[in-house]
Amino acid sequence: MGEQSLSQPQPQPHPHPVPHPLSPSPPASTPAVSASTTLAATSASRPKKKQRSSDSSASKKPRLALSVRGRPLSADGEVAAAIRYLRAADPSLAAVIDSHEPPAFHCPHRPFHSLVRSILYQQLAFKAAASVYSRFIALLGGEPGVLPDAVLALTVDQLRHIGVSPRKASYLHDLARKYATGILSDASIVTMDDRSLASMLTMVNGIGNWSVHMFMIFSLARPDVLPSADLGVRKGVQMLYGLDDVPRPSQMEKLCDQWRPYRSVAAWYMWRLMEAKNTASATMPLISPALPAPGQAFTLQHQHHQHQQQQEQHQPAPIQIIDPGQMLPGLG
């Protein structure tokens, strides 16, 4: 259609040209205007039409790219495919891949449960967060009871009694309320594209961009999420490419572009790279919205918990926080 509209408005000296239905300037060939004037007007209008066509096609490409999502990393063979791709796309990353076991992205919880758990773990050391979470589950009669209506029914006093602060209680109630009113649902969260999902989830009090990134990677197993503000990933990129300074979040998109469409997996290896470099500092996000409850099998959590236990034998474990504003773990 675009090529057809560009080819139609040819300069015609004849007094009775037949204008194309999509032509933007039919008055250009009125009898009162000379042939030379008509030629000039037609040629002058041609670049504008060409420019509009170019702008339109350029603006459509990013939207199409954002609307297409790959298979989840929890699908059979998808992590292996991601590793093959990243190994070929980035020789520097290939060496890191060869030094670690492949990641596993499986979460037994529904999206609502994962988001609730993310809020409960915010700003707490690992053991304290696990204790609060266990008491929260007991209060609801078990994990199947983590439902929007049940969370809404909990009072601030009930939540305070198990160690949940009033502010965090308001976060839980806000999330549950948005589910109860239909603004959010597990079904809609699973089907949203990444940008729409980030926009919707950050409407919930207490959920910031970092939490959304962790949720998309570890709960939804989205393959192409780059947590560009995460300090562990940024330090990993600095070390991987021998940069003088830690890259700014605004620089991460360009530096990590070759990892598309598997930036989630590459980010996981950046955490592993930093953990290997500095074992005295826990560099993985302490607990992501996706990680299952303590005691359940999950490779990433198990490895991190083992590392923390080793550190406790030699020195006090550093208190790591997940802050809804900054959402950056302490990396030392």
Coordinates of N, CA and C in Angstrom, one line a residue, residues 181-332:
T181 N -10.7 -6.3 42.9 CA -11.5 -5.4 42.0 C -11.3 -5.7 40.5
G182 N -10.4 -6.7 40.2 CA -10.2 -7.1 38.8 C -9.2 -6.3 38.1
I183 N -8.5 -5.3 38.7 CA -7.5 -4.6 38.1 C -6.3 -5.5 37.7
L184 N -6.0 -6.4 38.5 CA -5.0 -7.5 38.3 C -5.6 -8.8 38.4
S185 N -5.1 -9.8 37.7 CA -5.5 -11.2 37.9 C -4.3 -12.1 37.5
D186 N -4.2 -13.3 38.0 CA -3.2 -14.2 37.5 C -3.2 -14.4 36.0
A187 N -4.4 -14.5 35.5 CA -4.5 -14.8 34.0 C -4.0 -13.6 33.2
S188 N -4.4 -12.4 33.6 CA -3.9 -11.2 32.8 C -2.4 -11.0 33.0
I189 N -1.9 -11.3 34.2 CA -0.4 -11.1 34.4 C 0.4 -12.1 33.5
V190 N -0.1 -13.3 33.3 CA 0.6 -14.3 32.5 C 0.6 -13.9 31.0
T191 N -0.5 -13.2 30.6 CA -0.6 -12.9 29.1 C -0.1 -11.6 28.8
M192 N 0.2 -10.7 29.7 CA 0.6 -9.3 29.4 C 2.0 -9.3 28.8
D193 N 2.3 -8.4 27.9 CA 3.7 -8.2 27.5 C 4.5 -7.5 28.6
D194 N 5.8 -7.6 28.5 CA 6.6 -7.1 29.6 C 6.4 -5.7 29.9
R195 N 6.3 -4.8 29.0 CA 6.1 -3.4 29.3 C 4.7 -3.1 30.0
S196 N 3.7 -3.7 29.5 CA 2.4 -3.5 30.1 C 2.4 -4.1 31.5
L197 N 3.0 -5.2 31.7 CA 3.1 -5.8 33.0 C 3.8 -5.0 34.0
A198 N 4.9 -4.4 33.6 CA 5.7 -3.5 34.5 C 4.8 -2.3 34.8
S199 N 4.1 -1.8 33.9 CA 3.3 -0.6 34.2 C 2.2 -0.9 35.2
M200 N 1.6 -2.1 35.0 CA 0.5 -2.5 35.9 C 1.0 -2.8 37.3
L201 N 2.1 -3.5 37.4 CA 2.5 -4.0 38.7 C 3.1 -2.8 39.6
T202 N 3.7 -1.9 38.9 CA 4.3 -0.8 39.7 C 3.2 0.2 40.2
M203 N 2.0 -0.1 39.8 CA 0.8 0.7 40.4 C 0.5 0.2 41.8
V204 N 1.0 -1.0 42.1 CA 0.8 -1.5 43.4 C 1.8 -0.9 44.4
N205 N 1.3 -0.4 45.5 CA 2.2 0.2 46.5 C 3.2 -0.9 47.0
G206 N 4.5 -0.5 47.0 CA 5.5 -1.4 47.5 C 6.2 -2.3 46.5
I207 N 5.7 -2.2 45.3 CA 6.3 -3.0 44.2 C 7.0 -2.0 43.2
G208 N 8.3 -2.1 43.1 CA 9.1 -1.2 42.2 C 9.6 -2.0 41.0
N209 N 10.4 -1.3 40.2 CA 10.9 -1.9 39.0 C 11.7 -3.1 39.2
W210 N 12.6 -3.1 40.2 CA 13.4 -4.2 40.5 C 12.6 -5.4 40.9
S211 N 11.6 -5.3 41.7 CA 10.7 -6.4 42.1 C 10.0 -6.9 40.8
V212 N 9.6 -6.1 39.9 CA 9.0 -6.5 38.7 C 9.9 -7.3 37.9
H213 N 11.2 -6.9 37.7 CA 12.1 -7.6 37.0 C 12.4 -9.0 37.5
M214 N 12.5 -9.1 38.9 CA 12.8 -10.4 39.5 C 11.5 -11.3 39.3
F215 N 10.4 -10.7 39.4 CA 9.1 -11.5 39.3 C 9.0 -12.0 37.9
M216 N 9.4 -11.2 36.9 CA 9.3 -11.7 35.5 C 10.3 -12.7 35.2
I217 N 11.5 -12.6 35.8 CA 12.5 -13.6 35.5 C 12.2 -14.9 36.2
F218 N 12.0 -14.9 37.5 CA 12.0 -16.1 38.4 C 10.6 -16.7 38.6
S219 N 9.5 -15.9 38.4 CA 8.2 -16.4 38.6 C 7.5 -16.7 37.3
L220 N 7.6 -15.8 36.3 CA 7.1 -16.0 35.0 C 8.0 -16.6 34.0
A221 N 9.3 -16.7 34.4 CA 10.4 -17.3 33.5 C 10.4 -16.6 32.2
R222 N 10.3 -15.3 32.2 CA 10.4 -14.6 30.9 C 11.8 -14.5 30.5
P223 N 12.1 -14.8 29.2 CA 13.5 -15.0 28.8 C 14.3 -13.8 28.5
D224 N 13.7 -12.6 28.3 CA 14.4 -11.5 27.8 C 14.2 -10.2 28.7
V225 N 14.5 -10.4 30.0 CA 14.4 -9.3 31.0 C 15.8 -8.9 31.4
L226 N 16.1 -7.7 31.3 CA 17.4 -7.1 31.8 C 17.2 -6.3 33.0
P227 N 17.6 -6.7 34.2 CA 17.4 -5.9 35.4 C 18.6 -4.8 35.4
S228 N 18.4 -3.8 34.6 CA 19.5 -2.9 34.3 C 19.9 -2.0 35.5
A229 N 19.0 -2.0 36.5 CA 19.4 -1.2 37.8 C 20.0 -2.1 38.8
D230 N 20.0 -3.4 38.6 CA 20.6 -4.3 39.6 C 22.1 -4.1 39.7
L231 N 22.6 -3.9 40.9 CA 24.0 -3.6 41.1 C 24.8 -4.8 40.8
G232 N 24.3 -6.0 41.1 CA 25.0 -7.2 40.9 C 25.2 -7.5 39.4
V233 N 24.2 -7.3 38.6 CA 24.3 -7.4 37.2 C 25.2 -6.4 36.6
R234 N 25.1 -5.2 37.0 CA 26.0 -4.1 36.5 C 27.5 -4.4 36.8
K235 N 27.8 -4.8 38.1 CA 29.1 -5.1 38.4 C 29.6 -6.4 37.6
G236 N 28.7 -7.3 37.4 CA 29.1 -8.4 36.6 C 29.5 -8.0 35.1
V237 N 28.7 -7.1 34.6 CA 29.1 -6.6 33.2 C 30.4 -5.9 33.2
Q238 N 30.6 -5.1 34.3 CA 31.9 -4.4 34.4 C 33.1 -5.4 34.4
M239 N 32.9 -6.4 35.2 CA 34.0 -7.4 35.3 C 34.1 -8.2 34.0
L240 N 33.0 -8.6 33.4 CA 33.0 -9.4 32.2 C 33.8 -8.7 31.1
Y241 N 33.5 -7.4 30.9 CA 34.1 -6.7 29.8 C 35.3 -5.8 30.2
G242 N 35.8 -5.9 31.4 CA 37.0 -5.2 31.9 C 36.8 -3.7 31.8
L243 N 35.6 -3.2 32.2 CA 35.3 -1.8 32.2 C 36.0 -1.1 33.4
D244 N 36.3 0.1 33.3 CA 36.9 0.9 34.4 C 35.9 1.2 35.5
D245 N 34.7 1.5 35.1 CA 33.7 1.9 36.0 C 32.4 0.9 35.9
V246 N 31.7 0.9 37.0 CA 30.4 0.2 36.9 C 29.5 0.9 36.0
P247 N 29.0 0.2 35.0 CA 28.1 0.9 34.0 C 26.8 1.4 34.6
R248 N 26.4 2.6 34.2 CA 25.1 3.1 34.6 C 24.0 2.3 34.1
P249 N 22.8 2.4 34.8 CA 21.6 1.7 34.2 C 21.3 2.1 32.8
S250 N 21.5 3.3 32.5 CA 21.2 3.8 31.1 C 22.2 3.3 30.1
Q251 N 23.3 2.7 30.5 CA 24.3 2.2 29.5 C 24.1 0.7 29.3
M252 N 23.3 0.1 30.2 CA 23.2 -1.4 30.2 C 22.5 -1.9 28.9
E253 N 21.5 -1.2 28.4 CA 20.8 -1.7 27.2 C 21.8 -1.9 26.1
K254 N 22.6 -1.0 25.9 CA 23.6 -1.1 24.7 C 24.6 -2.1 25.0
L255 N 25.1 -2.1 26.2 CA 26.2 -3.1 26.5 C 25.7 -4.5 26.4
C256 N 24.5 -4.8 26.7 CA 23.9 -6.1 26.8 C 23.0 -6.5 25.6
D257 N 23.1 -5.7 24.6 CA 22.2 -5.9 23.5 C 22.4 -7.2 22.8
Q258 N 23.7 -7.7 22.8 CA 24.0 -8.9 22.1 C 23.4 -10.2 22.8
W259 N 22.9 -10.0 24.0 CA 22.3 -11.1 24.8 C 20.8 -11.3 24.4
R260 N 20.2 -10.3 23.7 CA 18.8 -10.6 23.3 C 18.8 -11.8 22.4
P261 N 17.7 -12.6 22.5 CA 16.5 -12.5 23.3 C 16.6 -13.3 24.6
Y262 N 17.8 -13.5 25.2 CA 17.9 -14.3 26.4 C 18.7 -13.5 27.5
R263 N 18.3 -12.2 27.7 CA 19.0 -11.4 28.7 C 18.7 -11.9 30.1
S264 N 17.6 -12.6 30.4 CA 17.3 -13.1 31.7 C 18.4 -14.1 32.1
V265 N 18.7 -15.0 31.2 CA 19.7 -16.0 31.5 C 21.1 -15.4 31.6
A266 N 21.4 -14.4 30.8 CA 22.7 -13.8 30.9 C 22.8 -13.0 32.2
A267 N 21.8 -12.4 32.7 CA 21.8 -11.7 34.0 C 22.0 -12.7 35.1
W268 N 21.4 -13.9 35.0 CA 21.7 -14.9 36.0 C 23.2 -15.2 36.1
Y269 N 23.8 -15.3 34.9 CA 25.3 -15.6 35.0 C 26.1 -14.4 35.5
M270 N 25.6 -13.2 35.4 CA 26.3 -12.1 36.0 C 26.3 -12.2 37.5
W271 N 25.1 -12.6 38.1 CA 25.1 -12.8 39.5 C 26.1 -13.9 39.9
R272 N 26.1 -15.0 39.2 CA 27.0 -16.1 39.5 C 28.5 -15.6 39.3
L273 N 28.8 -14.8 38.4 CA 30.1 -14.3 38.2 C 30.6 -13.5 39.4
M274 N 29.7 -12.6 39.9 CA 30.0 -11.8 41.0 C 30.1 -12.6 42.3
E275 N 29.3 -13.6 42.4 CA 29.4 -14.5 43.6 C 30.7 -15.2 43.6
A276 N 31.2 -15.7 42.5 CA 32.4 -16.4 42.4 C 33.6 -15.4 42.7
K277 N 33.5 -14.2 42.3 CA 34.5 -13.2 42.5 C 34.7 -12.8 44.0
N278 N 33.5 -12.7 44.7 CA 33.6 -12.2 46.0 C 32.6 -13.0 46.9
T279 N 33.1 -14.2 47.3 CA 32.3 -15.1 48.1 C 31.9 -14.5 49.5
A280 N 32.6 -13.5 49.9 CA 32.3 -12.9 51.2 C 31.0 -12.0 51.1
S281 N 30.6 -11.8 49.9 CA 29.4 -10.9 49.7 C 28.4 -11.6 48.9
A282 N 27.2 -11.7 49.4 CA 26.1 -12.4 48.7 C 25.6 -11.5 47.6
T283 N 25.8 -11.9 46.3 CA 25.5 -11.0 45.2 C 24.2 -11.4 44.5
M284 N 23.6 -12.5 44.8 CA 22.3 -12.7 44.2 C 21.2 -11.9 44.9
P285 N 20.2 -11.5 44.2 CA 19.0 -10.9 44.9 C 18.6 -11.9 45.9
L286 N 18.5 -11.5 47.2 CA 18.3 -12.4 48.3 C 17.1 -13.3 48.1
I287 N 16.0 -12.7 47.7 CA 14.8 -13.6 47.5 C 14.0 -12.9 46.5
S288 N 13.7 -13.5 45.4 CA 13.0 -12.9 44.4 C 11.5 -13.2 44.6
P289 N 10.6 -12.4 43.9 CA 9.2 -12.7 44.1 C 8.8 -14.1 43.6
A290 N 9.7 -14.7 42.8 CA 9.3 -16.0 42.3 C 9.8 -17.2 43.1
L291 N 10.7 -17.0 44.0 CA 11.3 -18.2 44.6 C 10.3 -18.8 45.5
P292 N 10.2 -20.2 45.5 CA 9.2 -20.9 46.3 C 9.5 -20.8 47.8
A293 N 8.6 -21.3 48.5 CA 8.7 -21.3 50.0 C 9.9 -22.0 50.4
P294 N 10.5 -21.6 51.6 CA 11.7 -22.3 52.1 C 11.4 -23.8 52.3
G295 N 12.3 -24.7 51.9 CA 12.1 -26.1 52.0 C 11.8 -26.7 50.7
Q296 N 11.3 -25.9 49.7 CA 10.9 -26.5 48.4 C 12.1 -26.4 47.5
A297 N 12.2 -27.3 46.5 CA 13.3 -27.5 45.7 C 13.3 -26.3 44.7
F298 N 14.5 -25.6 44.7 CA 14.7 -24.6 43.6 C 16.2 -24.3 43.6
T299 N 16.8 -24.6 42.5 CA 18.2 -24.6 42.4 C 18.8 -23.2 42.8
L300 N 18.3 -22.1 42.4 CA 18.8 -20.8 42.7 C 18.8 -20.5 44.2
Q301 N 17.7 -20.8 44.8 CA 17.6 -20.5 46.2 C 18.5 -21.4 47.0
H302 N 18.5 -22.7 46.6 CA 19.3 -23.7 47.4 C 20.8 -23.3 47.4
Q303 N 21.3 -22.9 46.2 CA 22.7 -22.5 46.1 C 22.9 -21.3 46.9
H304 N 22.0 -20.3 46.9 CA 22.3 -19.1 47.7 C 22.2 -19.4 49.2
H305 N 21.3 -20.2 49.6 CA 21.2 -20.6 51.0 C 22.4 -21.3 51.5
Q306 N 22.9 -22.2 50.7 CA 24.2 -22.9 51.1 C 25.3 -21.9 51.3
H307 N 25.4 -20.9 50.4 CA 26.4 -19.9 50.5 C 26.3 -19.1 51.7
Q308 N 25.1 -18.8 52.1 CA 24.9 -17.9 53.3 C 25.2 -18.7 54.5
Q309 N 24.9 -20.0 54.6 CA 25.3 -20.8 55.7 C 26.8 -20.9 55.9
Q310 N 27.5 -21.0 54.8 CA 29.0 -21.1 54.9 C 29.5 -19.8 55.5
Q311 N 28.9 -18.7 55.1 CA 29.4 -17.4 55.6 C 29.1 -17.2 57.1
E312 N 28.0 -17.8 57.5 CA 27.7 -17.6 59.0 C 28.7 -18.4 59.8
Q313 N 29.3 -19.4 59.3 CA 30.3 -20.1 60.1 C 31.6 -19.3 60.3
H314 N 31.8 -18.3 59.5 CA 33.1 -17.5 59.6 C 32.8 -16.1 60.1
Q315 N 31.7 -15.5 59.8 CA 31.4 -14.2 60.2 C 30.0 -13.9 60.2
P316 N 29.5 -12.9 60.9 CA 28.1 -12.6 60.9 C 27.6 -12.3 59.5
A317 N 26.4 -12.9 59.2 CA 25.9 -12.7 57.8 C 25.5 -11.3 57.6
P318 N 25.8 -10.7 56.5 CA 25.4 -9.3 56.2 C 23.9 -9.2 56.1
I319 N 23.3 -8.2 56.6 CA 21.8 -8.0 56.4 C 21.6 -7.4 55.0
Q320 N 20.9 -8.2 54.2 CA 20.6 -7.7 52.9 C 19.1 -7.3 52.8
I321 N 18.9 -6.3 52.2 CA 17.5 -5.8 52.1 C 17.0 -5.7 50.7
I322 N 15.7 -5.8 50.6 CA 15.1 -5.6 49.3 C 14.2 -4.4 49.5
D323 N 14.6 -3.3 49.0 CA 13.9 -2.0 49.2 C 13.0 -1.7 48.0
P324 N 11.7 -1.4 48.2 CA 10.8 -1.2 47.1 C 11.2 0.1 46.3
G325 N 12.0 0.9 46.8 CA 12.5 2.1 46.1 C 13.7 1.8 45.3
Q326 N 14.8 1.4 45.9 CA 16.1 1.1 45.2 C 16.2 -0.3 44.7
M327 N 15.7 -1.3 45.5 CA 15.7 -2.7 45.1 C 17.1 -3.2 44.7
L328 N 18.0 -2.8 45.5 CA 19.4 -3.3 45.2 C 20.0 -4.0 46.4
P329 N 20.4 -5.3 46.3 CA 21.1 -6.0 47.4 C 22.5 -5.4 47.6
G330 N 22.9 -5.5 48.9 CA 24.2 -5.0 49.2 C 25.3 -6.0 48.6
L331 N 26.2 -5.4 47.9 CA 27.2 -6.2 47.2 C 28.6 -6.0 47.8
G332 N 28.8 -5.1 48.7 CA 30.1 -4.9 49.3 C 31.1 -4.2 48.4

